[in-house]
CSV table of C-alpha atoms in Angstrom, one decimal:
chain,number,residue,atom,x,y,z
A,1,UNK,CA,-155.3,-96.2,42.6
A,2,UNK,CA,-157.1,-96.8,39.1
A,3,UNK,CA,-160.5,-97.8,39.1
A,4,UNK,CA,-161.9,-98.9,35.4
A,5,UNK,CA,-165.3,-100.7,34.0
A,6,UNK,CA,-165.3,-102.7,30.5
A,7,UNK,CA,-167.5,-105.1,28.4
A,8,UNK,CA,-170.0,-108.1,29.9
A,9,UNK,CA,-169.5,-106.4,33.2
A,10,UNK,CA,-166.0,-106.3,33.7
A,11,UNK,CA,-165.2,-104.2,37.0
A,12,UNK,CA,-161.3,-103.1,38.1
A,13,UNK,CA,-159.6,-102.0,41.3
A,14,UNK,CA,-156.3,-101.9,41.4
A,15,UNK,CA,-153.7,-100.0,44.0
A,16,UNK,CA,-150.0,-99.3,44.6
A,17,UNK,CA,-148.6,-97.9,47.4
A,18,UNK,CA,-144.3,-97.5,48.8
A,19,UNK,CA,-141.9,-95.6,49.9
A,20,UNK,CA,-139.9,-95.4,53.1
A,21,UNK,CA,-140.6,-95.8,56.2
A,22,UNK,CA,-137.0,-95.1,57.6
A,23,UNK,CA,-133.9,-93.8,56.4
A,24,UNK,CA,-132.9,-98.1,56.4
A,25,UNK,CA,-136.4,-99.2,55.6
A,26,UNK,CA,-138.2,-99.4,52.4
A,27,UNK,CA,-141.8,-101.0,51.2
A,28,UNK,CA,-143.9,-102.2,48.0
A,29,UNK,CA,-147.7,-103.4,47.8
A,30,UNK,CA,-149.9,-103.4,45.5
A,31,UNK,CA,-152.9,-104.9,45.3
A,32,UNK,CA,-156.2,-105.6,42.4
A,33,UNK,CA,-159.6,-107.1,42.4
A,34,UNK,CA,-160.8,-107.7,38.5
A,35,UNK,CA,-164.7,-108.9,37.6
A,36,UNK,CA,-166.4,-110.4,34.8
A,37,UNK,CA,-170.1,-110.5,35.9
A,38,UNK,CA,-171.5,-111.4,32.2
A,39,UNK,CA,-170.5,-114.0,29.5
A,40,UNK,CA,-168.9,-113.3,26.4
A,41,UNK,CA,-170.5,-112.7,23.1
A,42,UNK,CA,-168.7,-114.7,20.2
A,43,UNK,CA,-168.3,-113.0,17.3
A,44,UNK,CA,-171.4,-114.3,15.2
A,45,UNK,CA,-173.2,-112.8,18.0
A,46,UNK,CA,-174.3,-116.1,20.5
A,47,UNK,CA,-173.9,-115.3,23.6
A,48,UNK,CA,-171.2,-118.0,24.9
A,49,UNK,CA,-171.8,-119.4,28.5
A,50,UNK,CA,-170.0,-120.4,31.4
A,51,UNK,CA,-167.0,-117.3,30.8
A,52,UNK,CA,-167.1,-115.6,33.8
A,53,UNK,CA,-164.6,-114.7,36.7
A,54,UNK,CA,-162.9,-113.3,39.5
A,55,UNK,CA,-159.5,-112.8,40.2
A,56,UNK,CA,-157.9,-111.0,42.8
A,57,UNK,CA,-153.6,-110.6,43.7
A,58,UNK,CA,-151.4,-108.4,45.9
A,59,UNK,CA,-148.0,-108.7,46.6
A,60,UNK,CA,-145.9,-107.1,49.4
A,61,UNK,CA,-142.8,-106.5,50.3
A,62,UNK,CA,-140.9,-104.7,52.9
A,63,UNK,CA,-136.8,-104.3,52.5
A,64,UNK,CA,-133.8,-103.5,55.0
A,65,UNK,CA,-130.5,-102.2,55.0
A,66,UNK,CA,-128.7,-104.0,57.9
A,67,UNK,CA,-125.5,-102.6,57.7
A,68,UNK,CA,-123.1,-100.3,55.4
A,69,UNK,CA,-123.1,-103.6,53.0
A,70,UNK,CA,-125.4,-105.7,53.6
A,71,UNK,CA,-129.5,-106.3,52.9
A,72,UNK,CA,-132.7,-107.5,53.9
A,73,UNK,CA,-135.3,-108.5,51.5
A,74,UNK,CA,-139.1,-110.6,51.5
A,75,UNK,CA,-141.9,-110.6,49.5
A,76,UNK,CA,-145.5,-112.0,49.7
A,77,UNK,CA,-147.6,-112.7,47.2
A,78,UNK,CA,-150.8,-114.0,46.7
A,79,UNK,CA,-153.2,-114.6,43.6
A,80,UNK,CA,-156.8,-116.0,44.2
A,81,UNK,CA,-159.3,-117.3,41.1
A,82,UNK,CA,-163.0,-117.5,41.9
A,83,UNK,CA,-165.4,-118.8,39.8
A,84,UNK,CA,-163.8,-119.1,36.9
A,85,UNK,CA,-165.8,-121.4,34.8
A,86,UNK,CA,-164.8,-123.6,32.2
A,87,UNK,CA,-167.2,-123.9,29.0
A,88,UNK,CA,-165.6,-126.9,27.8
A,89,UNK,CA,-165.4,-127.2,23.9
A,90,UNK,CA,-168.1,-125.7,21.3
A,91,UNK,CA,-168.9,-129.3,20.3
A,92,UNK,CA,-170.8,-129.8,23.6
A,93,UNK,CA,-173.0,-127.1,24.0
A,94,UNK,CA,-173.7,-126.7,27.0
A,95,UNK,CA,-172.9,-130.1,28.2
A,96,UNK,CA,-169.7,-130.4,30.1
A,97,UNK,CA,-168.8,-127.2,32.0
A,98,UNK,CA,-167.3,-126.5,34.8
A,99,UNK,CA,-165.7,-124.2,37.3
A,100,UNK,CA,-162.9,-123.9,39.2
A,101,UNK,CA,-161.4,-121.7,42.7
A,102,UNK,CA,-157.8,-121.4,42.3
A,103,UNK,CA,-155.2,-120.3,45.1
A,104,UNK,CA,-151.3,-119.2,44.8
A,105,UNK,CA,-149.0,-117.9,47.3
A,106,UNK,CA,-145.4,-117.2,47.3
A,107,UNK,CA,-142.9,-116.0,49.4
A,108,UNK,CA,-139.8,-115.3,49.9
A,109,UNK,CA,-136.4,-114.0,51.7
A,110,UNK,CA,-133.2,-112.6,50.3
A,111,UNK,CA,-129.9,-111.4,51.9
A,112,UNK,CA,-127.7,-109.7,50.7
A,113,UNK,CA,-124.0,-109.0,51.3
A,114,UNK,CA,-120.6,-107.7,50.7
A,115,UNK,CA,-117.4,-109.8,52.3
A,116,UNK,CA,-114.2,-108.7,51.7
A,117,UNK,CA,-113.3,-109.2,48.0
A,118,UNK,CA,-117.1,-111.2,48.1
A,119,UNK,CA,-120.4,-110.6,47.2
A,120,UNK,CA,-122.7,-112.9,49.0
A,121,UNK,CA,-126.5,-113.7,48.8
A,122,UNK,CA,-128.6,-116.6,50.5
A,123,UNK,CA,-132.2,-116.6,49.1
A,124,UNK,CA,-135.2,-118.9,51.2
A,125,UNK,CA,-138.3,-119.4,49.0
A,126,UNK,CA,-141.6,-121.2,49.0
A,127,UNK,CA,-144.5,-121.4,46.9
A,128,UNK,CA,-147.7,-123.3,47.2
A,129,UNK,CA,-150.5,-123.5,44.5
A,130,UNK,CA,-153.8,-125.2,44.7
A,131,UNK,CA,-156.8,-126.0,42.4
A,132,UNK,CA,-160.6,-127.1,43.3
A,133,UNK,CA,-162.3,-128.2,40.1
A,134,UNK,CA,-165.9,-128.3,40.2
A,135,UNK,CA,-168.8,-130.1,37.3
A,136,UNK,CA,-171.5,-128.0,36.4
A,137,UNK,CA,-173.1,-129.8,33.7
A,138,UNK,CA,-173.0,-133.2,32.5
A,139,UNK,CA,-173.9,-135.4,29.3
A,140,UNK,CA,-174.6,-138.0,32.7
A,141,UNK,CA,-178.2,-137.9,33.5
A,142,UNK,CA,-177.3,-139.7,36.7
A,143,UNK,CA,-174.4,-136.3,37.6
A,144,UNK,CA,-177.8,-134.2,37.7
A,145,UNK,CA,-179.3,-134.8,40.8
A,146,UNK,CA,-175.8,-133.9,42.4
A,147,UNK,CA,-174.9,-130.9,40.6
A,148,UNK,CA,-173.1,-128.7,40.8
A,149,UNK,CA,-169.9,-131.2,42.8
A,150,UNK,CA,-166.2,-130.8,43.7
A,151,UNK,CA,-164.6,-133.5,41.1
A,152,UNK,CA,-161.0,-132.6,41.6
A,153,UNK,CA,-158.0,-131.1,43.7
A,154,UNK,CA,-155.0,-130.8,43.5
A,155,UNK,CA,-152.2,-129.1,45.8
A,156,UNK,CA,-148.7,-128.3,44.6
A,157,UNK,CA,-145.9,-127.3,46.8
A,158,UNK,CA,-142.0,-125.7,46.6
A,159,UNK,CA,-139.4,-125.5,49.3
A,160,UNK,CA,-136.1,-124.3,48.0
A,161,UNK,CA,-132.6,-122.3,49.1
A,162,UNK,CA,-129.7,-121.1,46.9
A,163,UNK,CA,-126.1,-119.9,48.1
A,164,UNK,CA,-124.3,-117.5,45.7
A,165,UNK,CA,-120.6,-116.2,46.1
A,166,UNK,CA,-118.9,-114.0,43.6
A,167,UNK,CA,-115.3,-113.6,44.0
A,168,UNK,CA,-113.1,-110.9,42.0
A,169,UNK,CA,-109.8,-113.0,42.6
A,170,UNK,CA,-108.1,-110.8,40.2
A,171,UNK,CA,-107.9,-108.2,38.3
A,172,UNK,CA,-109.5,-109.8,35.4
A,173,UNK,CA,-111.4,-113.1,37.0
A,174,UNK,CA,-114.0,-113.5,38.8
A,175,UNK,CA,-115.8,-116.6,39.6
A,176,UNK,CA,-118.8,-117.6,41.1
A,177,UNK,CA,-119.8,-120.2,42.8
A,178,UNK,CA,-123.6,-121.9,44.2
A,179,UNK,CA,-125.7,-124.0,45.3
A,180,UNK,CA,-129.1,-125.0,45.3
A,181,UNK,CA,-131.9,-127.6,46.5
A,182,UNK,CA,-135.4,-127.5,45.9
A,183,UNK,CA,-137.8,-129.5,47.2
A,184,UNK,CA,-141.6,-130.3,44.9
A,185,UNK,CA,-144.5,-131.8,46.9
A,186,UNK,CA,-147.6,-133.4,44.0
A,187,UNK,CA,-151.3,-134.0,46.0
A,188,UNK,CA,-153.8,-134.9,43.8
A,189,UNK,CA,-157.5,-136.0,45.0
A,190,UNK,CA,-160.9,-137.3,42.3
A,191,UNK,CA,-163.9,-136.9,43.7
A,192,UNK,CA,-166.8,-139.5,42.5
A,193,UNK,CA,-170.7,-137.0,42.0
A,194,UNK,CA,-171.6,-138.8,45.5
A,195,UNK,CA,-168.3,-137.0,47.7
A,196,UNK,CA,-166.2,-140.7,48.2
A,197,UNK,CA,-162.3,-140.8,46.7
A,198,UNK,CA,-161.2,-142.1,43.4
A,199,UNK,CA,-158.2,-142.9,42.2
A,200,UNK,CA,-156.3,-139.8,40.5
A,201,UNK,CA,-155.3,-139.0,37.0
A,202,UNK,CA,-151.6,-138.3,38.2
A,203,UNK,CA,-150.4,-140.0,41.4
A,204,UNK,CA,-149.1,-138.2,44.5
A,205,UNK,CA,-144.6,-137.3,44.2
A,206,UNK,CA,-142.1,-136.5,45.6
A,207,UNK,CA,-139.1,-134.8,43.3
A,208,UNK,CA,-136.0,-133.1,45.5
A,209,UNK,CA,-133.5,-131.1,43.7
A,210,UNK,CA,-130.0,-130.0,44.5
A,211,UNK,CA,-127.4,-128.6,42.3
A,212,UNK,CA,-123.8,-127.5,42.4
A,213,UNK,CA,-122.3,-124.6,40.1
A,214,UNK,CA,-118.5,-122.7,39.3
A,215,UNK,CA,-118.3,-120.2,36.2
A,216,UNK,CA,-115.0,-118.2,35.6
A,217,UNK,CA,-114.9,-115.5,33.5
A,218,UNK,CA,-111.7,-114.6,32.0
A,219,UNK,CA,-112.0,-110.3,30.6
A,220,UNK,CA,-109.4,-109.8,28.4
A,221,UNK,CA,-107.9,-106.3,26.1
A,222,UNK,CA,-109.6,-104.0,28.2
A,223,UNK,CA,-112.6,-106.1,28.1
A,224,UNK,CA,-112.9,-106.2,24.6
A,225,UNK,CA,-113.1,-109.7,24.5
A,226,UNK,CA,-114.6,-112.5,27.1
A,227,UNK,CA,-114.0,-116.1,27.8
A,228,UNK,CA,-116.2,-118.1,30.3
A,229,UNK,CA,-116.0,-121.7,31.5
A,230,UNK,CA,-118.0,-123.3,33.5
A,231,UNK,CA,-120.4,-126.1,34.8
A,232,UNK,CA,-123.3,-127.2,37.0
A,233,UNK,CA,-124.3,-130.7,38.5
A,234,UNK,CA,-127.0,-132.1,40.0
A,235,UNK,CA,-128.8,-134.5,41.3
A,236,UNK,CA,-132.6,-134.9,41.1
A,237,UNK,CA,-134.3,-138.0,43.2
A,238,UNK,CA,-137.8,-138.2,42.0
A,239,UNK,CA,-140.4,-140.5,44.0
A,240,UNK,CA,-144.1,-141.5,43.5
A,241,UNK,CA,-146.2,-142.0,46.7
A,242,UNK,CA,-148.8,-144.6,46.9
């Protein structure tokens, strides 16, 4: 565990624990909280408004030996950014300040094992990132009665699967064959100062990627010379959503 403090009202708390739960199961867990409560002071001595922020994040990993040559690992990672102030350009003074809340999470499960001379791996994963932007100050006097207001939101999601086989098919040769698939979804939402939806500056979209690859490695002269030949083919489709 670690506790820290610093300039600009900074406090930080960090912890980590891990080990074996049994002869087959092990884990790791981490967590941290960071809070900067005061604004930065610039080199000329002036305070830079809207430079405060808070972040929280944590990770949990759990692994288990299923058999002598098989193992599974699962991992979850979570991040939260709260009241992340955006001061705007120096030329704007204090008239274009904003605030953001950010969320991010990733999850994956990986199964690895050995079948004869084949080392195989299966991985599935998912991730999500969301952002929420608020206008705090504005140069437009019509905005003032509504400040602060939510002006933009975005969501990004990834889902994927990976399969890989590594095979030592001779004393001098090994080959790796794999297949990947991933789908990415992007959604954006913009709002007026009254809370009504408006056209976002980036269109919603879907992207799908499917790939296959193979590589053969030849070792010569007791490994002093290595020759590798391989290739990869990806099919990528992108769709813009109304």
